[in-house]
CSV table of C-alpha atoms and ligand atoms in Angstrom, one decimal:
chain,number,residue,atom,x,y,z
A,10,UNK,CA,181.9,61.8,34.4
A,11,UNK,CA,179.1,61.4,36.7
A,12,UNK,CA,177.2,58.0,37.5
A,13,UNK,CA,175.0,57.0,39.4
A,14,UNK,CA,174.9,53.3,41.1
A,15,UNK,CA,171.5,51.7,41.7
A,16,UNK,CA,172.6,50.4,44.9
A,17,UNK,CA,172.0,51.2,48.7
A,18,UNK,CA,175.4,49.3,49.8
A,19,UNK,CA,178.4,51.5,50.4
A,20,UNK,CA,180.6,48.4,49.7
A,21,UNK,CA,179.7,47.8,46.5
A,22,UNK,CA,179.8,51.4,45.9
A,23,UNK,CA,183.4,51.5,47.1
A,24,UNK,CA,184.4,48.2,45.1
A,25,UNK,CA,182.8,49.9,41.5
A,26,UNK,CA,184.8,53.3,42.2
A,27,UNK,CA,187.5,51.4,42.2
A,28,UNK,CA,187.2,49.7,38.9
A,29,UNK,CA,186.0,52.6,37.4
A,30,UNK,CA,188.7,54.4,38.3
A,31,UNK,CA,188.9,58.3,39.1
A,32,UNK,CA,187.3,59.7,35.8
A,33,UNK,CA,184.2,58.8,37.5
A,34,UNK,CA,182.1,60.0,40.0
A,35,UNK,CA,179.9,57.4,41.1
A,36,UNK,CA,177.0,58.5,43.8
A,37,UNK,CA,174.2,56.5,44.8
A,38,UNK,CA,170.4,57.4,44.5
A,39,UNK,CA,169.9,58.1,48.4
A,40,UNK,CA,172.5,60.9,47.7
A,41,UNK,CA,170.1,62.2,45.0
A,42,UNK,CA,167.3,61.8,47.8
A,43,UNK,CA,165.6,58.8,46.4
A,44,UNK,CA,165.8,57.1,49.7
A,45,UNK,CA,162.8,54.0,48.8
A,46,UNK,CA,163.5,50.4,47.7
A,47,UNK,CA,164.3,50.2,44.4
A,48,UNK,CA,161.8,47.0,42.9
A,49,UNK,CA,163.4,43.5,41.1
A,50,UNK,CA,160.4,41.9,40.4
A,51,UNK,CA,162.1,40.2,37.1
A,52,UNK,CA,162.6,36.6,36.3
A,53,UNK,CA,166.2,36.9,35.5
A,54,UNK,CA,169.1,38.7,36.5
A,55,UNK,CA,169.5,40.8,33.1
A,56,UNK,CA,166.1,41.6,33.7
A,57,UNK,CA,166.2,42.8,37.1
A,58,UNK,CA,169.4,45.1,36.8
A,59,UNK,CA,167.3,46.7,33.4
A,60,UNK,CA,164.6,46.6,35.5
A,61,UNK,CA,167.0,48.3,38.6
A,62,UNK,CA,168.6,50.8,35.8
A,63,UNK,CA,165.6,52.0,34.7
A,64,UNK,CA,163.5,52.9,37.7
A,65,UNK,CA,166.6,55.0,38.5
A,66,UNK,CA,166.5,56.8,35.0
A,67,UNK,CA,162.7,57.5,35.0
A,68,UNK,CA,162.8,59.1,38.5
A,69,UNK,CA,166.3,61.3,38.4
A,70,UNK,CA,167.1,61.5,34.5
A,71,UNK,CA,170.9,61.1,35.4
A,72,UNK,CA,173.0,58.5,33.6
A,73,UNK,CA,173.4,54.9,36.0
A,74,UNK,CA,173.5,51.7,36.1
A,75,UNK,CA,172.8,48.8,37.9
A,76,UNK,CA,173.8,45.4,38.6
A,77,UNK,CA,172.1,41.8,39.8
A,78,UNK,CA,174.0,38.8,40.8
A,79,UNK,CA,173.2,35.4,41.3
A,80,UNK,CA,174.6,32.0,41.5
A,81,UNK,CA,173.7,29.3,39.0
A,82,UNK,CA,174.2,25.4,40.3
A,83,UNK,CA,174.8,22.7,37.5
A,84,UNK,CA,173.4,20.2,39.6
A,85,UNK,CA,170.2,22.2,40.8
A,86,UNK,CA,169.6,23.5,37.0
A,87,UNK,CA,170.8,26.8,38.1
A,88,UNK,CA,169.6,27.4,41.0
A,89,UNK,CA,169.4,29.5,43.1
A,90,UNK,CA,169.8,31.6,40.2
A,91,UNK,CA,167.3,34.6,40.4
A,92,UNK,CA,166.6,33.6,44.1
A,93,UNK,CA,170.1,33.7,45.6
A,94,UNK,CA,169.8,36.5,47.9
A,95,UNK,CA,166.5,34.8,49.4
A,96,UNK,CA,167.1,30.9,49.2
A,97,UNK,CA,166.0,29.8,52.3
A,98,UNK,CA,162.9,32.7,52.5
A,99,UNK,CA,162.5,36.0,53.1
A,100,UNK,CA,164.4,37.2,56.4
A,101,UNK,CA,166.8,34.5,56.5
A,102,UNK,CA,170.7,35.2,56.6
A,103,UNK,CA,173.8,34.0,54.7
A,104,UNK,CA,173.9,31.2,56.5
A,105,UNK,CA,170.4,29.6,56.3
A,106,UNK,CA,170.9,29.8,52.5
A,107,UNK,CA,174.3,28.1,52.1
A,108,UNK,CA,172.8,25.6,54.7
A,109,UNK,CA,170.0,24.7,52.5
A,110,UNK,CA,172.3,24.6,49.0
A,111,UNK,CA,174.8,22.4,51.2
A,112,UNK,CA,171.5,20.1,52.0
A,113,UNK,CA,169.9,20.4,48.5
A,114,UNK,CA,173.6,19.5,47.0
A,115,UNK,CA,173.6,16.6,49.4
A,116,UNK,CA,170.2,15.1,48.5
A,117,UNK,CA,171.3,14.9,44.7
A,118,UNK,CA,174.2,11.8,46.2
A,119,UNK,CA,177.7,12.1,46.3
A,120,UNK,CA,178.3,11.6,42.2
A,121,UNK,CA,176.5,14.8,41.7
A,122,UNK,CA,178.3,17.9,39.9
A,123,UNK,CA,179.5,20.3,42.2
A,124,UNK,CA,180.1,23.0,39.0
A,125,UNK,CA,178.7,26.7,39.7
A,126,UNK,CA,179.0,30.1,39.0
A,127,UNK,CA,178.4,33.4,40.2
A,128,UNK,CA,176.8,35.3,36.9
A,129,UNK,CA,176.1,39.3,37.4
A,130,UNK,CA,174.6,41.6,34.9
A,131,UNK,CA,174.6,45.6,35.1
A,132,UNK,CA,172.7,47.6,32.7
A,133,UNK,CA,174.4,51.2,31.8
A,134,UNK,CA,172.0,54.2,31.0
A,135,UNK,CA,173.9,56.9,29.3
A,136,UNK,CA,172.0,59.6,27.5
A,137,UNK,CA,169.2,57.5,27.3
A,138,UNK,CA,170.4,54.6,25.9
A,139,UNK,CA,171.0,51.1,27.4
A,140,UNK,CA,173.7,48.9,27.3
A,141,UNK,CA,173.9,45.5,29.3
A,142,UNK,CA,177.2,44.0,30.2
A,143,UNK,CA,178.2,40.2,31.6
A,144,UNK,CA,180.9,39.0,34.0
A,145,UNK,CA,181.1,35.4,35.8
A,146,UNK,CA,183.2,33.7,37.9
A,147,UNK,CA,183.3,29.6,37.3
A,148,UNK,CA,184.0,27.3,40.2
A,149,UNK,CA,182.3,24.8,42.1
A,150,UNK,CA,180.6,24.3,45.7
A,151,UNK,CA,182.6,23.2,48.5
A,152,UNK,CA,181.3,20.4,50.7
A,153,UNK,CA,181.5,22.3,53.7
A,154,UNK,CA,182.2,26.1,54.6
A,155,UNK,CA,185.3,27.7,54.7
A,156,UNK,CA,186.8,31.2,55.4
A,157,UNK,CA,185.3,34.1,57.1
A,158,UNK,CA,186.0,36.8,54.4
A,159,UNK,CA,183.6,38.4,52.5
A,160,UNK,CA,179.9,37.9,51.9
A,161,UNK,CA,176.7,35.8,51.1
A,162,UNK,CA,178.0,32.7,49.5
A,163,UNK,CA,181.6,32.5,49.5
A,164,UNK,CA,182.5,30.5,52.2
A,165,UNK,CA,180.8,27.5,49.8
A,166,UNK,CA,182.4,29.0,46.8
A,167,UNK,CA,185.6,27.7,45.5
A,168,UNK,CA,186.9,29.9,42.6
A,169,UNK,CA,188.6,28.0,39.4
A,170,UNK,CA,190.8,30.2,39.8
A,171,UNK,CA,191.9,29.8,43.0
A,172,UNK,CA,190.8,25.5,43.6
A,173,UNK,CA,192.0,24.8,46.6
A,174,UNK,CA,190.4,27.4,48.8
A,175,UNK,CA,186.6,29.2,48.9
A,176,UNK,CA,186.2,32.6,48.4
A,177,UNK,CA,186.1,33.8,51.8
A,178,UNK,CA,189.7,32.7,52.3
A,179,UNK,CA,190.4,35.1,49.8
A,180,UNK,CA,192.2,38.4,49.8
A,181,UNK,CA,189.7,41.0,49.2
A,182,UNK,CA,191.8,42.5,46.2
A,183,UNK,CA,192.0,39.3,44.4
A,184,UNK,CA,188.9,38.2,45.0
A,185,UNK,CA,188.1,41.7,43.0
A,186,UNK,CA,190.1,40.6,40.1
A,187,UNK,CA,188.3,37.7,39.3
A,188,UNK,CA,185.3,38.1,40.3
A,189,UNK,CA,181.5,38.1,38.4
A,190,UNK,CA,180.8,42.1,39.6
A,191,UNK,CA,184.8,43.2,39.1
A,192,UNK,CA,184.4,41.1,35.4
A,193,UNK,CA,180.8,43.0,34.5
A,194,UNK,CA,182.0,46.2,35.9
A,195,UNK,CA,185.3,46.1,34.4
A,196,UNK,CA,183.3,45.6,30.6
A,197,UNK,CA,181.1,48.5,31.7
A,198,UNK,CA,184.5,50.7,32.0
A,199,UNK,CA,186.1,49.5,28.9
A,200,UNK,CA,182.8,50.6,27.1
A,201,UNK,CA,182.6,54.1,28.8
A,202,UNK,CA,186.5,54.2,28.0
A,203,UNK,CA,185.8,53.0,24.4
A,204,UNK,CA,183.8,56.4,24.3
A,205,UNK,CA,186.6,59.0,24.8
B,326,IMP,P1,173.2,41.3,44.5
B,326,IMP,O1,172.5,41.3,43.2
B,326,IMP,O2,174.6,41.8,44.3
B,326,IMP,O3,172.5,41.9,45.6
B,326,IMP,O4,173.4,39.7,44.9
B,326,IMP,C1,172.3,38.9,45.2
B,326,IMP,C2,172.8,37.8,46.2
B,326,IMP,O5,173.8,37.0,45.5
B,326,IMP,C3,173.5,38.3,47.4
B,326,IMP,O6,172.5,38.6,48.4
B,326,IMP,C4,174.4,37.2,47.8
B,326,IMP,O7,173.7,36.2,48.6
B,326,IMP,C5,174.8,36.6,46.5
B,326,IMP,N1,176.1,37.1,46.0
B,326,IMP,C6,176.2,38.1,45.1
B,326,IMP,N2,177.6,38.3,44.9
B,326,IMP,C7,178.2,37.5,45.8
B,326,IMP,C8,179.6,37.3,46.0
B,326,IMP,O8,180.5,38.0,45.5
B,326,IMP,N3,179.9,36.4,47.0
B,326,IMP,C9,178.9,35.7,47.6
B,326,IMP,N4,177.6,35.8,47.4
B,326,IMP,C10,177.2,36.8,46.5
């Protein structure tokens, strides 16, 4: 089956063919030729990957989907939520914005909850019809960074499932299995498998 991903990263790309398996064929919209920036103007994350989903649908009429993460701080009343990807303001990198969670933990005292989670939604169009799917991945923020694997906020992100080490001190693979995408992704698969 043929699917197109709502994404311009050829890692994430890589990391859904995986979990979808071989049945699919997942391309992306610049292989299509829709090269521009796709808009998430949205308030939430379910709205945004709807919002992702469907800009996709309206200009190529091919089934997709789409998918927006976030992470959601107890202590910060989910923050950075929505605004993960541009915490510390527009341009700045990975580091700026777990510099400035670390700092806005800190300013809460040393009592304060440390609980988080990553939260992703992806939206599915398939013959015109939408379907939204969840996955998280509950843990809590480190004091400090650690690790040099992965991406964005894991080296301030220790898994439950993993407590005593962040996500960038992960394995790849394993970090896969548990994680918010591999969890919303892997519901998106067990729908399209529900279908056969
Ligand atoms: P996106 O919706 O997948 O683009 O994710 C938005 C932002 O959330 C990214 O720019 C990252 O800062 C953060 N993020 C999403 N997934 C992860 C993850 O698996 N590890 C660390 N940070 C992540």
């Amino acid at each position: 089956m043929k699917l197109i991903f709502a994404t311009a990263n050829r890692h994430k790309l890589q990391e859904a063919q995986e979990i979808l398996g071989p049945g699919f064929e997942l391309s992306t919209p610049a292989d299509a030729g829709l090269t521009e920036d796709i808009p998430e103007t949205g308030n939430s994350l379910k709205d945004n990957s709807l919002q992702k989903a469907k800009y996709i649908h309206d200009r190529l009429g091919a089934d997709c989907f789409a998918d927006d993460s976030g992470l959601e701080v107890d202590a910060l009343d989910g923050a950075p939520g929505v605004h993960t990807a541009r915490y510390a303001g527009p341009g700045r990198d990975s580091d700026a914005n777990m510099d400035k969670l670390l700092h806005e933990l800190a300013m809460k005292g040393p009592g304060a909850s440390r609980k988080a989670r990553f939260h992703t939604w992806a939206t599915l169009i398939m013959g015109g019809e939408v379907h939204c799917f969840e996955g998280v991945m509950e843990g809590r923020i480190a004091f400090e960074k650690a690790g040099c694997g992965g991406f964005g906020y894991d080296p301030v992100f220790i898994p439950d499932a993993c407590p005593d080490r962040t996500v960038a001190e992960l394995p790849e693979e394993f970090k896969n299995s548990i994680s918010h995408r591999g969890n919303a992704l892997r519901a998106l698969a067990g729908y399209l498998a529900s279908l056969d």
